[in-house]
CSV table of C-alpha atoms in Angstrom, one decimal:
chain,number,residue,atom,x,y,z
X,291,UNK,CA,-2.9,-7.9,-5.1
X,292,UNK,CA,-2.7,-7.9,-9.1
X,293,UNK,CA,0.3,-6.9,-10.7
X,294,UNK,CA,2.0,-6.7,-14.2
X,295,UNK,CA,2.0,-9.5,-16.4
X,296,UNK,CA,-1.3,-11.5,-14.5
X,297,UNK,CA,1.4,-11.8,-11.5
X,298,UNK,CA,0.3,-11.4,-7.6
X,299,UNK,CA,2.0,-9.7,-4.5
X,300,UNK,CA,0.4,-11.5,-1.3
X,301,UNK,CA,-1.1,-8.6,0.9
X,302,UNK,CA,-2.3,-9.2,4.4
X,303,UNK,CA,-4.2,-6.8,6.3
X,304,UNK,CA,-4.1,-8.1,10.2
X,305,UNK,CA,-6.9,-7.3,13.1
X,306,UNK,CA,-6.5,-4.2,14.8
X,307,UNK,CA,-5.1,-5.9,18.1
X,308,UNK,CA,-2.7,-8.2,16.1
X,309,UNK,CA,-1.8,-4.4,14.2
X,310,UNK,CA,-1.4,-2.5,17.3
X,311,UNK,CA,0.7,-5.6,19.0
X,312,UNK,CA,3.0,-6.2,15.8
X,313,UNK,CA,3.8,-2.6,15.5
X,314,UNK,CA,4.6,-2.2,19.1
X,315,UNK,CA,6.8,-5.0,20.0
X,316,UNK,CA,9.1,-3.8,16.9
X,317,UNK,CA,8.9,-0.1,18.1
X,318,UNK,CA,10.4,-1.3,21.7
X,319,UNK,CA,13.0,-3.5,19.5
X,320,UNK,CA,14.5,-0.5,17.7
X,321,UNK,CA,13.8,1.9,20.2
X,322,UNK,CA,17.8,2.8,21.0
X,323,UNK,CA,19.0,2.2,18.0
X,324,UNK,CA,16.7,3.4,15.5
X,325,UNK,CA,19.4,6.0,14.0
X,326,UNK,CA,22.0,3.1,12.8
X,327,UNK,CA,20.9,2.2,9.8
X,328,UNK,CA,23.4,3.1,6.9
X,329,UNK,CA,22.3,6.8,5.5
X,330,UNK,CA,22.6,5.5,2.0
X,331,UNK,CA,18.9,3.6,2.9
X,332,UNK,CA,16.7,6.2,2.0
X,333,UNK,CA,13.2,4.3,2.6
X,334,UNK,CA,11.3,3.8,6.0
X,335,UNK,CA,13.4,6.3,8.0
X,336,UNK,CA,11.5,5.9,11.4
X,337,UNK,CA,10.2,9.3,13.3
X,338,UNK,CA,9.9,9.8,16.6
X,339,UNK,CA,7.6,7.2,18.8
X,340,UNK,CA,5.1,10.4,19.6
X,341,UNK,CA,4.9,11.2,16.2
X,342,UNK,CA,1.7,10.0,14.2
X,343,UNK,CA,3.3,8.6,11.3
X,344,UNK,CA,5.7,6.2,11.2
X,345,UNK,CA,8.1,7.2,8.6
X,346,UNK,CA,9.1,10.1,7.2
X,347,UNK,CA,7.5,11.8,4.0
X,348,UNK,CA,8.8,8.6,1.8
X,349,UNK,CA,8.1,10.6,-1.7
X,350,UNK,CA,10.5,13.0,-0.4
X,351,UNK,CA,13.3,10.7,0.4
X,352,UNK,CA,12.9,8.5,-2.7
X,353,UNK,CA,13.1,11.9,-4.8
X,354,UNK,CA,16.0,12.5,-2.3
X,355,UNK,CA,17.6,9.4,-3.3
X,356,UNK,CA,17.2,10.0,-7.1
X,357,UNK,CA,18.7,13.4,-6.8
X,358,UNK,CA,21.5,11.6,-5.6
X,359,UNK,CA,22.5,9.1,-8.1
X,360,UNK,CA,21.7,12.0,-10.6
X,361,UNK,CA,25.0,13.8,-8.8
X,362,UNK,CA,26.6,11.1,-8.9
X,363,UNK,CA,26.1,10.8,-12.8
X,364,UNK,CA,26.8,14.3,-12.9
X,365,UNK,CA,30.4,13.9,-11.4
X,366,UNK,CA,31.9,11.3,-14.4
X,367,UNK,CA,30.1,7.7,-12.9
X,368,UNK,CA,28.9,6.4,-16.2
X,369,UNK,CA,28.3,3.0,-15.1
X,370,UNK,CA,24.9,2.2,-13.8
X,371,UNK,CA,23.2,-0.8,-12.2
X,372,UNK,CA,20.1,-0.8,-11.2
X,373,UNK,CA,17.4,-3.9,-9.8
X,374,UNK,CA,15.3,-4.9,-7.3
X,375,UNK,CA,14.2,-8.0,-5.3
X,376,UNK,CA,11.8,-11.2,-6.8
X,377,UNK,CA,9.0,-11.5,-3.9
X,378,UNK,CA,11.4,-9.7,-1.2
X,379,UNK,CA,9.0,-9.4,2.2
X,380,UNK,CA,7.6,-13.1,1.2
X,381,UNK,CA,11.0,-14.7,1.6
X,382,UNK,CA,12.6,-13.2,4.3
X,383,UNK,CA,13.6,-15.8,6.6
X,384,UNK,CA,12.4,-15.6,10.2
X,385,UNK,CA,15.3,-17.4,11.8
X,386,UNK,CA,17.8,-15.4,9.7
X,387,UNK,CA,16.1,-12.3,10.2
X,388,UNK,CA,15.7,-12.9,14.2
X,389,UNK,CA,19.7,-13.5,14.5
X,390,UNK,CA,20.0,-10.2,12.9
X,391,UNK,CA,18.0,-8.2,15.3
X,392,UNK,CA,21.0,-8.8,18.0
X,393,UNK,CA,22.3,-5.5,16.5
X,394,UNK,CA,19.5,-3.6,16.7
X,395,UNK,CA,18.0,-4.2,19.9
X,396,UNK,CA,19.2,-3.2,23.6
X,397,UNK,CA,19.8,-5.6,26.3
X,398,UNK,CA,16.0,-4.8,28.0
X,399,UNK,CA,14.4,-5.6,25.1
X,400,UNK,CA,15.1,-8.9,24.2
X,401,UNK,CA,12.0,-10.4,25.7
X,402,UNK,CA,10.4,-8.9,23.1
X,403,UNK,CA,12.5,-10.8,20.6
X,404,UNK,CA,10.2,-14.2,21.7
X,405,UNK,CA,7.4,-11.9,21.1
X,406,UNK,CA,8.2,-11.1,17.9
X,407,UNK,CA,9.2,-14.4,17.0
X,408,UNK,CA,5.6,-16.2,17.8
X,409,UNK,CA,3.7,-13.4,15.6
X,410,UNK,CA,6.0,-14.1,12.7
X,411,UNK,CA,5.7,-18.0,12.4
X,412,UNK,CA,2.3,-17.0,13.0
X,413,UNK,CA,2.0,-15.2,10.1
X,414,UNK,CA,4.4,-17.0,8.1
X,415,UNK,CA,3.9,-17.2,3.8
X,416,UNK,CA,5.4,-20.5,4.0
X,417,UNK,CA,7.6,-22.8,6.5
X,418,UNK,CA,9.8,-20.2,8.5
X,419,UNK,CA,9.4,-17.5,6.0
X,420,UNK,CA,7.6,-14.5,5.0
X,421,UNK,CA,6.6,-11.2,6.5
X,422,UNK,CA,3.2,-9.7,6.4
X,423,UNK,CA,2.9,-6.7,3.8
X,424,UNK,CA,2.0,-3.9,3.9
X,425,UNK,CA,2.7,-3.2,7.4
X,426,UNK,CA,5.2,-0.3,8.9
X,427,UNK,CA,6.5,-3.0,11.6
X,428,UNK,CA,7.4,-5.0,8.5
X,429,UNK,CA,8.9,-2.8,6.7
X,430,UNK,CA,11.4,-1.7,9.6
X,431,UNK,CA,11.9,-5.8,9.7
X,432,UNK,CA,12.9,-5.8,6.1
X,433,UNK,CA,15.0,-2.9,6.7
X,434,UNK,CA,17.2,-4.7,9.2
X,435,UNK,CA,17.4,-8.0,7.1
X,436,UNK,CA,19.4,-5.9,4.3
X,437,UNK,CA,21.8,-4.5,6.6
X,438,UNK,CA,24.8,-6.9,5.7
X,439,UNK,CA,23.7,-6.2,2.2
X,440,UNK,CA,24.2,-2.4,3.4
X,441,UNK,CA,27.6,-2.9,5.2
X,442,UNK,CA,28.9,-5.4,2.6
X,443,UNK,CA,28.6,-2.0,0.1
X,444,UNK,CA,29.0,0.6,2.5
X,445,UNK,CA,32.9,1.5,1.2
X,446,UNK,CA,30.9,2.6,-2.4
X,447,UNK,CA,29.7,5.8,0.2
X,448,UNK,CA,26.8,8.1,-1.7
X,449,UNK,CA,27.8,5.6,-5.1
X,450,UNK,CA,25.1,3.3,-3.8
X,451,UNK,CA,21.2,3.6,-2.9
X,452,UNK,CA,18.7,1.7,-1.6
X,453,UNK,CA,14.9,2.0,-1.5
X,454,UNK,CA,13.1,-0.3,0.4
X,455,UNK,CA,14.2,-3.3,-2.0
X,456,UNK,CA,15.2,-1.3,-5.0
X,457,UNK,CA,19.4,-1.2,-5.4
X,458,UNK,CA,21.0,1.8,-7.5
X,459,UNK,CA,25.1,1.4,-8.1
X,460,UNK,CA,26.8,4.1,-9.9
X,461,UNK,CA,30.5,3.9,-10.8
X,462,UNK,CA,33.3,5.3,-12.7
X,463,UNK,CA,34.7,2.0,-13.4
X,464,UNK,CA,32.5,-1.2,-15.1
X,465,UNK,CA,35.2,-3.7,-13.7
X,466,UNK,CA,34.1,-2.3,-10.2
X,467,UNK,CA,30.5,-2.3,-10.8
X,468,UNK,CA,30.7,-5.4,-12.4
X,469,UNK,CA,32.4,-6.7,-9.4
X,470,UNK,CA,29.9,-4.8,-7.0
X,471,UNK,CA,27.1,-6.3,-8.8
X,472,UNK,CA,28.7,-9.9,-8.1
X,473,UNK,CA,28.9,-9.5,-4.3
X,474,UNK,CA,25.8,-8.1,-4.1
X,475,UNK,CA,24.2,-11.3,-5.8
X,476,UNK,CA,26.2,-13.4,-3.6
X,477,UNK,CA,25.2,-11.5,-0.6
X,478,UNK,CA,21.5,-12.1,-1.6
X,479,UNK,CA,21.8,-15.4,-1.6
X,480,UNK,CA,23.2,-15.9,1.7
X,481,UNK,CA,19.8,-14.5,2.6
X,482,UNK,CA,18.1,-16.5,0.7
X,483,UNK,CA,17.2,-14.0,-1.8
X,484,UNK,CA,17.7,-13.4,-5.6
X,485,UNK,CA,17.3,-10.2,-8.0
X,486,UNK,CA,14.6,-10.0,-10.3
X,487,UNK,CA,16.0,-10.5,-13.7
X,488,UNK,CA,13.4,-8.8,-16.1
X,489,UNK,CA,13.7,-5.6,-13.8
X,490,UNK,CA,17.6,-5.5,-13.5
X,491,UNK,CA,19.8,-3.3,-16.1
X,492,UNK,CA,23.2,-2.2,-16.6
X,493,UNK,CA,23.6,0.9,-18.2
X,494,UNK,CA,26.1,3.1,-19.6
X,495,UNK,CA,26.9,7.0,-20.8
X,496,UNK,CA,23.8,8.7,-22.6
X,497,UNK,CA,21.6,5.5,-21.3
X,498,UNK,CA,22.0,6.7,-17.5
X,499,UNK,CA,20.6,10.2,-18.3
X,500,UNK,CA,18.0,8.9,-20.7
X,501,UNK,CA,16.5,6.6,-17.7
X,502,UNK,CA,17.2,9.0,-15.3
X,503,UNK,CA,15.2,11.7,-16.9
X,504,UNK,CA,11.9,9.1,-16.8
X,505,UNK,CA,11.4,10.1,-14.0
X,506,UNK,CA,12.3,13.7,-13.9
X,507,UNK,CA,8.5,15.0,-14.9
X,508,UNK,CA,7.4,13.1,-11.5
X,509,UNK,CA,10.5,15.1,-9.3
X,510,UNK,CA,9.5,18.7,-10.9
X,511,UNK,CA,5.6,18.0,-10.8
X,512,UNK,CA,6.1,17.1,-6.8
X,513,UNK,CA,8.9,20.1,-6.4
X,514,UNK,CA,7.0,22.7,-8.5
X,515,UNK,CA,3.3,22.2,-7.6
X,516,UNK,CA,4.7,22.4,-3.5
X,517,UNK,CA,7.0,25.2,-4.5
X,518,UNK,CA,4.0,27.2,-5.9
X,519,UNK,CA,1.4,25.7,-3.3
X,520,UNK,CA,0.6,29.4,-2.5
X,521,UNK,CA,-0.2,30.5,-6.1
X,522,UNK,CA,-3.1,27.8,-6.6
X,523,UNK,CA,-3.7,29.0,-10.7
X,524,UNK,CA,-0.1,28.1,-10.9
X,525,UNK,CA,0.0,24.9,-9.2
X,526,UNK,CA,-3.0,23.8,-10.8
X,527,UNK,CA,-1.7,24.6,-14.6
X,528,UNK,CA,1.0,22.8,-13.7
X,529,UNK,CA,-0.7,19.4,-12.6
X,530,UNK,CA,-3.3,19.9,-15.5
X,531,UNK,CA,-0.7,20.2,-17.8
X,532,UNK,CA,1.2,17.0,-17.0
X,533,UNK,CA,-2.2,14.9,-16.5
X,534,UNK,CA,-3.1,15.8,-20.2
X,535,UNK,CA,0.0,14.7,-21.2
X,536,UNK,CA,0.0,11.5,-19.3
X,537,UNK,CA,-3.4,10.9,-20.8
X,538,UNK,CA,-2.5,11.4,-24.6
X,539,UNK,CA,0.6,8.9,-24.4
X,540,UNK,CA,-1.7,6.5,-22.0
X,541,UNK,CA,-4.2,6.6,-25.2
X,542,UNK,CA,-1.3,6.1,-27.6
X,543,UNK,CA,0.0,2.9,-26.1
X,544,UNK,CA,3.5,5.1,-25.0
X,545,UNK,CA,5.6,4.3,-22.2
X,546,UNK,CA,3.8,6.0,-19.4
X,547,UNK,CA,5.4,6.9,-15.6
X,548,UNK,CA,2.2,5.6,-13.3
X,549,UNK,CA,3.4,7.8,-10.5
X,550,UNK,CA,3.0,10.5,-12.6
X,551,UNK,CA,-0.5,9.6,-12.4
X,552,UNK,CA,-0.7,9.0,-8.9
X,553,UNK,CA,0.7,12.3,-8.0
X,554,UNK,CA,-1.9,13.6,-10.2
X,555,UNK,CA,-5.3,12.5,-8.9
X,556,UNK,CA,-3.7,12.8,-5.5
X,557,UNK,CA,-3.7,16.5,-5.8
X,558,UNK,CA,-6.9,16.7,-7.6
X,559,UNK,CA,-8.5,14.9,-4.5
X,560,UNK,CA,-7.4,17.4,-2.1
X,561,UNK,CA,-8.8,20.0,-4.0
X,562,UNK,CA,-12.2,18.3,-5.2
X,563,UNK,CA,-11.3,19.2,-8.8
X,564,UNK,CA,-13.2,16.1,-10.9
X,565,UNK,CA,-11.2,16.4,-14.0
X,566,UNK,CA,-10.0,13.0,-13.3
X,567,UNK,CA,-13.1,10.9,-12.8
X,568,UNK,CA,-13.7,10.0,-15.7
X,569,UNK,CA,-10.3,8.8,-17.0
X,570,UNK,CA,-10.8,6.7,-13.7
X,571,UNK,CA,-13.3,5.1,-14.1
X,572,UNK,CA,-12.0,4.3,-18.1
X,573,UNK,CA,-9.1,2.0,-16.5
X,574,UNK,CA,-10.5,0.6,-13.9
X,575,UNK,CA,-10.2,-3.1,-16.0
X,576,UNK,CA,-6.6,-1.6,-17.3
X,577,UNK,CA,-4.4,-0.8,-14.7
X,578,UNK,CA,-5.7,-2.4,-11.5
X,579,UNK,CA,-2.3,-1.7,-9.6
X,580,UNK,CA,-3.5,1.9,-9.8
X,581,UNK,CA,-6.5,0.8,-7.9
X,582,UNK,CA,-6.0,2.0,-4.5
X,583,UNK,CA,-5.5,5.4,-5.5
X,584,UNK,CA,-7.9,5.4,-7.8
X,585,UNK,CA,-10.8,4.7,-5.2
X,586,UNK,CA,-9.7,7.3,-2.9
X,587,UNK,CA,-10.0,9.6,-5.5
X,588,UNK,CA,-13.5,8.8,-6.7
X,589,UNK,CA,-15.1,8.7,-3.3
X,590,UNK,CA,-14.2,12.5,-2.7
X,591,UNK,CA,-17.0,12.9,-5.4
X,592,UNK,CA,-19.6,10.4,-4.0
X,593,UNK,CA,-21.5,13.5,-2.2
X,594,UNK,CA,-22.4,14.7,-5.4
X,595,UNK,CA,-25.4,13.2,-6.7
X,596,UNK,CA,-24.4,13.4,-10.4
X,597,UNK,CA,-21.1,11.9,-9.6
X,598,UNK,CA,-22.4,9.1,-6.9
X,599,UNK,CA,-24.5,7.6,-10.0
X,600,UNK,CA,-22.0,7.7,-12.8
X,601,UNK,CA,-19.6,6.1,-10.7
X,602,UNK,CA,-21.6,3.8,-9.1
X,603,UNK,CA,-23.0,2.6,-12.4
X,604,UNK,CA,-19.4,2.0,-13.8
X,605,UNK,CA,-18.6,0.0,-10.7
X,606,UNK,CA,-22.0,-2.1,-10.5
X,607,UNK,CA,-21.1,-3.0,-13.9
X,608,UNK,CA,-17.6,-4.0,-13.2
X,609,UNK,CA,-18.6,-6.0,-10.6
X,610,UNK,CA,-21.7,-7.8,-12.4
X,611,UNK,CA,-19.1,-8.6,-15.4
X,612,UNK,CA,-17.8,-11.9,-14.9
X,613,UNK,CA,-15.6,-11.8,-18.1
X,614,UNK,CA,-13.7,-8.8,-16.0
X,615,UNK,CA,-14.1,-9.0,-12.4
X,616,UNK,CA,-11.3,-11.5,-11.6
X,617,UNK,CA,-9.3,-10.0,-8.6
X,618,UNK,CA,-11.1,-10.1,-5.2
X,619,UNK,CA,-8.4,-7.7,-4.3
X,620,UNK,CA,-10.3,-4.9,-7.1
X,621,UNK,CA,-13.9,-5.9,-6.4
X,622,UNK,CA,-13.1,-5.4,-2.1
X,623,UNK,CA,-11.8,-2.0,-2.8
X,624,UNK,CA,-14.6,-1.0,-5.2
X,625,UNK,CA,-17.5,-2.2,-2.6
X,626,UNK,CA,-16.0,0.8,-0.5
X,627,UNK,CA,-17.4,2.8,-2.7
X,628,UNK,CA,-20.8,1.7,-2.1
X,629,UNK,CA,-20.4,2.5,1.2
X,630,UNK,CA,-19.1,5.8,0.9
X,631,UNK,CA,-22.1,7.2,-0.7
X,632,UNK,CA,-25.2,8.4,0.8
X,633,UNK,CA,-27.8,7.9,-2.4
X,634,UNK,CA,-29.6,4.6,-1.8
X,635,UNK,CA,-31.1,4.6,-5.0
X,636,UNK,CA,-27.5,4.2,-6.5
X,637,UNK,CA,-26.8,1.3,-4.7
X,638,UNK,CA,-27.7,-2.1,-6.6
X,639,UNK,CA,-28.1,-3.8,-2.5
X,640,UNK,CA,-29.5,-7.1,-4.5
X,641,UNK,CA,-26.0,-7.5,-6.0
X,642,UNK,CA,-24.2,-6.5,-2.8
X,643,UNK,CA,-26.6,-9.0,-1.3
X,644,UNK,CA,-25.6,-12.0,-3.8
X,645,UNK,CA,-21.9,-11.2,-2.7
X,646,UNK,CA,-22.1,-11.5,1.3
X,647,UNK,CA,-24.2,-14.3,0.6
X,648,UNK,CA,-21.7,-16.6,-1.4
X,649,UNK,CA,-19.2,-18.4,1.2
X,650,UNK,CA,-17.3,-18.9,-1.8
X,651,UNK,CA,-16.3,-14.7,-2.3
X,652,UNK,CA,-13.3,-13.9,0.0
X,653,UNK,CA,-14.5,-13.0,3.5
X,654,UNK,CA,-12.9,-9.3,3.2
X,655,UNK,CA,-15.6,-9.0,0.3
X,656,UNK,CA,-18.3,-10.4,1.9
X,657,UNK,CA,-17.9,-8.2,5.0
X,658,UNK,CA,-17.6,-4.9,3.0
X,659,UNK,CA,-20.6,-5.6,0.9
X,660,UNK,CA,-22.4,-6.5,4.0
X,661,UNK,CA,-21.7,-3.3,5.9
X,662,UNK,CA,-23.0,-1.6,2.9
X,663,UNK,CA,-26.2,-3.1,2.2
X,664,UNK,CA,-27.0,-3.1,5.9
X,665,UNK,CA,-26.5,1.2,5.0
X,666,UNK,CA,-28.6,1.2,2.4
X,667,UNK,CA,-31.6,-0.8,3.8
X,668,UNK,CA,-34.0,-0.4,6.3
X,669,UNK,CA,-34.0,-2.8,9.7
X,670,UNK,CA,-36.6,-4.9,8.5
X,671,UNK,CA,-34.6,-6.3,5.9
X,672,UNK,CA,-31.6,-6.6,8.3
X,673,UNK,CA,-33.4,-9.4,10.6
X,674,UNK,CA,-31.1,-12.6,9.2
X,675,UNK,CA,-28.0,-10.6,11.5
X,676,UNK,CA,-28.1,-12.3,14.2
X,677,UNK,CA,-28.7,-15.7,12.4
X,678,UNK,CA,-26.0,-14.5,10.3
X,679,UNK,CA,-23.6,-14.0,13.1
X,680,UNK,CA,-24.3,-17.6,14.9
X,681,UNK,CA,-22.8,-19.0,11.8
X,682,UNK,CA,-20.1,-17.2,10.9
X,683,UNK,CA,-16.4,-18.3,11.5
X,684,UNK,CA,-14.2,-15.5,10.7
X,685,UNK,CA,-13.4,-12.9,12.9
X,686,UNK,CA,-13.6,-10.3,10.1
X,687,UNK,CA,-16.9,-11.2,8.6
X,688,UNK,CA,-18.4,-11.5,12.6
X,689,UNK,CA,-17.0,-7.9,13.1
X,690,UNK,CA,-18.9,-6.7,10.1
X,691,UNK,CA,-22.1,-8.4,10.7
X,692,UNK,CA,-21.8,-6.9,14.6
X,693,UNK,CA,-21.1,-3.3,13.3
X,694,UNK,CA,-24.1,-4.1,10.5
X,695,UNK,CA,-26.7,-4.7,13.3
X,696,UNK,CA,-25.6,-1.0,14.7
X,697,UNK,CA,-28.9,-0.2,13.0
X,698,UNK,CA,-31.2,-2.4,14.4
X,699,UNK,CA,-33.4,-1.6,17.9
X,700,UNK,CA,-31.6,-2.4,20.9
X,701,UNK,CA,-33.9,-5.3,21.9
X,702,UNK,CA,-32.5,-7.0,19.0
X,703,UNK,CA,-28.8,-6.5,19.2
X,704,UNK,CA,-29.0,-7.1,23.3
X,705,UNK,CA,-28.2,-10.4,22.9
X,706,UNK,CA,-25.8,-10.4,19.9
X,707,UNK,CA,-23.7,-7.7,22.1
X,708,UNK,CA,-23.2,-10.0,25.2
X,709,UNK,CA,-19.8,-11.1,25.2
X,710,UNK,CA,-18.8,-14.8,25.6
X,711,UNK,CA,-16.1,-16.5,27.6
X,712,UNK,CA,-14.9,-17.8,23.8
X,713,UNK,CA,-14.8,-14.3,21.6
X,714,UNK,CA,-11.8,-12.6,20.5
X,715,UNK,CA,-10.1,-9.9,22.4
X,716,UNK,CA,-11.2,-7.9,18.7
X,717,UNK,CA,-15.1,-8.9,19.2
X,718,UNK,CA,-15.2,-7.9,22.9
X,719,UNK,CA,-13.7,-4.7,21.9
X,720,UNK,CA,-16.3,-4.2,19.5
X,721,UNK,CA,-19.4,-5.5,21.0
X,722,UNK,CA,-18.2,-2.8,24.2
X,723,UNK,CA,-17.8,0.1,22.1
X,724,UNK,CA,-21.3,-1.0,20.0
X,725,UNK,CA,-23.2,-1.2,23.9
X,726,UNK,CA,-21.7,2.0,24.4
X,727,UNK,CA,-21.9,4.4,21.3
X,728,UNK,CA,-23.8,5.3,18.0
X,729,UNK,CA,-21.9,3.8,15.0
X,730,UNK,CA,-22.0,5.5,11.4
X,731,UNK,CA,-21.0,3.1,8.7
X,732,UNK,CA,-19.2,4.9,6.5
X,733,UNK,CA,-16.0,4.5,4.6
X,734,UNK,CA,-12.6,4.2,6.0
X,735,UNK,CA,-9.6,3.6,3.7
């Protein structure tokens, strides 16, 4: 995944069984003692087990958290510290991390502690370190690898926050921050972790309010626009008016707040108000951290005709522009997009073809732009499947070209649906629900 300055965050998105497994081996870990973490940790706080989500509403709790440190500004702490992390889930160590988790499991569930630790030196970033992002299982992981961190700064009570890997100390005293600030260091590198330099300042007086007020536009937009959910003229002023803003200082090269943005096009989604689309699809090659968002946005408009070809256009071009298009991570996202729509004639399927075709794109690309072409086209032109499939090597791209053939008669997928002795538990999964049901390829993100 791109970020700032042409740097990457390694993602990993795992099969649906290795998903399903991860997540409930840490659920059964935590299970009795879920409650324990410190309260001044105000990211991942885990629901119930019967609840669908696994965290609670994490916008709230980070504006939760900001609330709080501006309090604590507010009593006479005009010492402030704030950093986070350099490549925090990617260097968590497994053996450190599994010596931990004798204080957060109960005496039934260690079995599950072997488990755990064959899935994580399976997925390991490098020798007996790492942890798969984004995942909820490894976020609760991460959680419990900062707990001494945590403890060792406990006696600093509501004076210190933590988000996920984001640290906030507030003090009346710079000797004591600057001696907080030291143990925290060392703590971090007892864990085999360091801050990240170019995002760590120390501030003091006026400086604390001025940097706590960047992000006071996001905490009214959030509170106001939920506050007057039920007058929608009002709410929708509201979000207009802070979108306009964000676009005129985006334009003018000024320091922006990106969540602003988010927030923005969030709400616009859920009420199919367009006003964004365009803006969109101007900084797509900008901003690609905004990416995500920015496709789920777009493909609320992808029933309208009018919108489904401007968009599509823009993205068709993106794609085709080699000067551009560097990040697989932006083009697999984009592909969705394709899929999404229901306009053939939109759809460039020769380009989409000349991606699923090239063993040298990433096999998340090729398997998106597959499933799309095979919706666009008719069954004559999907008759290389089952060829297709008898080559392939990767679960993912085989599970694509399976769900692909969904189209084609039922004397030509007989054989591709058979299950052999060597497939995946995620193949035979698929190939019985595919024997068994209709499958519409659409969009799932």
């Amino acid at each position: 995944m791109p970020k700032e300055n042409h740097t990457f965050r390694p993602v990993t998105y795992l099969l649906p069984s290795d998903s399903i497994i991860y997540q409930a081996i840490v659920d059964k870990l935590i299970m009795h003692k879920k409650d324990k973490f410190s309260n001044q940790v105000y990211s991942n706080i885990i629901n119930k087990i019967d609840n669908t989500e696994v965290f609670t509403n994490p916008i709230r709790k980070w504006l939760e958290m900001r609330e709080n440190i501006r309090k604590q500004y507010r009593k006479g702490n005009n010492f402030y510290f704030f950093s986070d992390i350099s490549g925090y889930f990617e260097n968590i160590k497994i053996d450190n991390l599994l010596s931990m988790l004798c204080f957060h499991t109960g005496k039934n569930e260690k079995e599950y502690e072997v488990l755990l630790k064959k899935v994580l030196v399976k997925w390991q970033f490098a020798k007996s370190q790492g942890l798969v992002q984004p995942h909820s299982a490894s976020s609760i992981l991460s959680k419990i690898y900062l707990t001494p961190v945590d403890a060792m700064l406990s006696d600093m009570k509501n004076k210190y926050s933590r988000y996920v890997d984001e640290f906030y100390l507030i003090t009346n005293s710079e000797k004591e921050l600057k001696l907080k600030i030291y143990y925290l260091c060392e703590k971090l590198r007892e864990l085999g972790l360091n801050l990240n330099s170019s995002k760590s300042r120390y501030l003091s007086g006026k400086e604390i309010s001025d940097e706590l007020d960047e992000d006071q536009d996001y905490f009214n937009l959030v509170n106001y626009t939920e506050f007057h959910l039920f007058d929608i003229e009002l709410s929708q002023s509201i979000v207009d008016n802070k979108f306009d803003e964000f676009i005129n200082n985006y334009e003018d090269n000024k320091k922006v707040n990106m969540k602003i943005f988010r927030n923005c096009i969030r709400k616009y989604a859920k009420k199919e108000n367009p006003r964004a689309v365009y803006f969109c699809l101007s900084i797509i090659n900008k901003n690609y951290e905004q990416i995500v968002d920015i496709v789920k946005y777009l493909s609320v408009f992808l029933k309208y005709e009018d919108f489904s070809k401007i968009i599509l256009e823009k993205i068709t071009c993106y794609i085709k522009n080699k000067d551009i298009n560097h990040y697989q991570w932006v083009q697999c996202w984009l592909l969705n997009l394709f899929i999404k729509t229901d306009y053939n004639y939109h759809v460039d399927t020769e380009l989409l073809k000349s991606i699923f075709e090239n063993k040298n794109q990433s096999n998340l690309s090729r398997a998106t732009a597959l499933l799309a072409y095979s919706k666009h086209s008719k069954d004559i032109n999907l008759v290389f499947l089952s060829a297709m499939y008898k080559e392939a090597d990767n679960t993912l791209l085989k599970r694509a070209i399976l769900a692909a053939s969904s189209k084609m008669p039922c004397t030509y997928t007989e054989d591709m649906y058979k299950i052999d002795a060597d497939d995946e538990l995620d193949i035979i999964v698929l190939k019985e629900y595919l024997l068994k049901n209709e499958y519409k390829i659409e969009m799932r993100i």
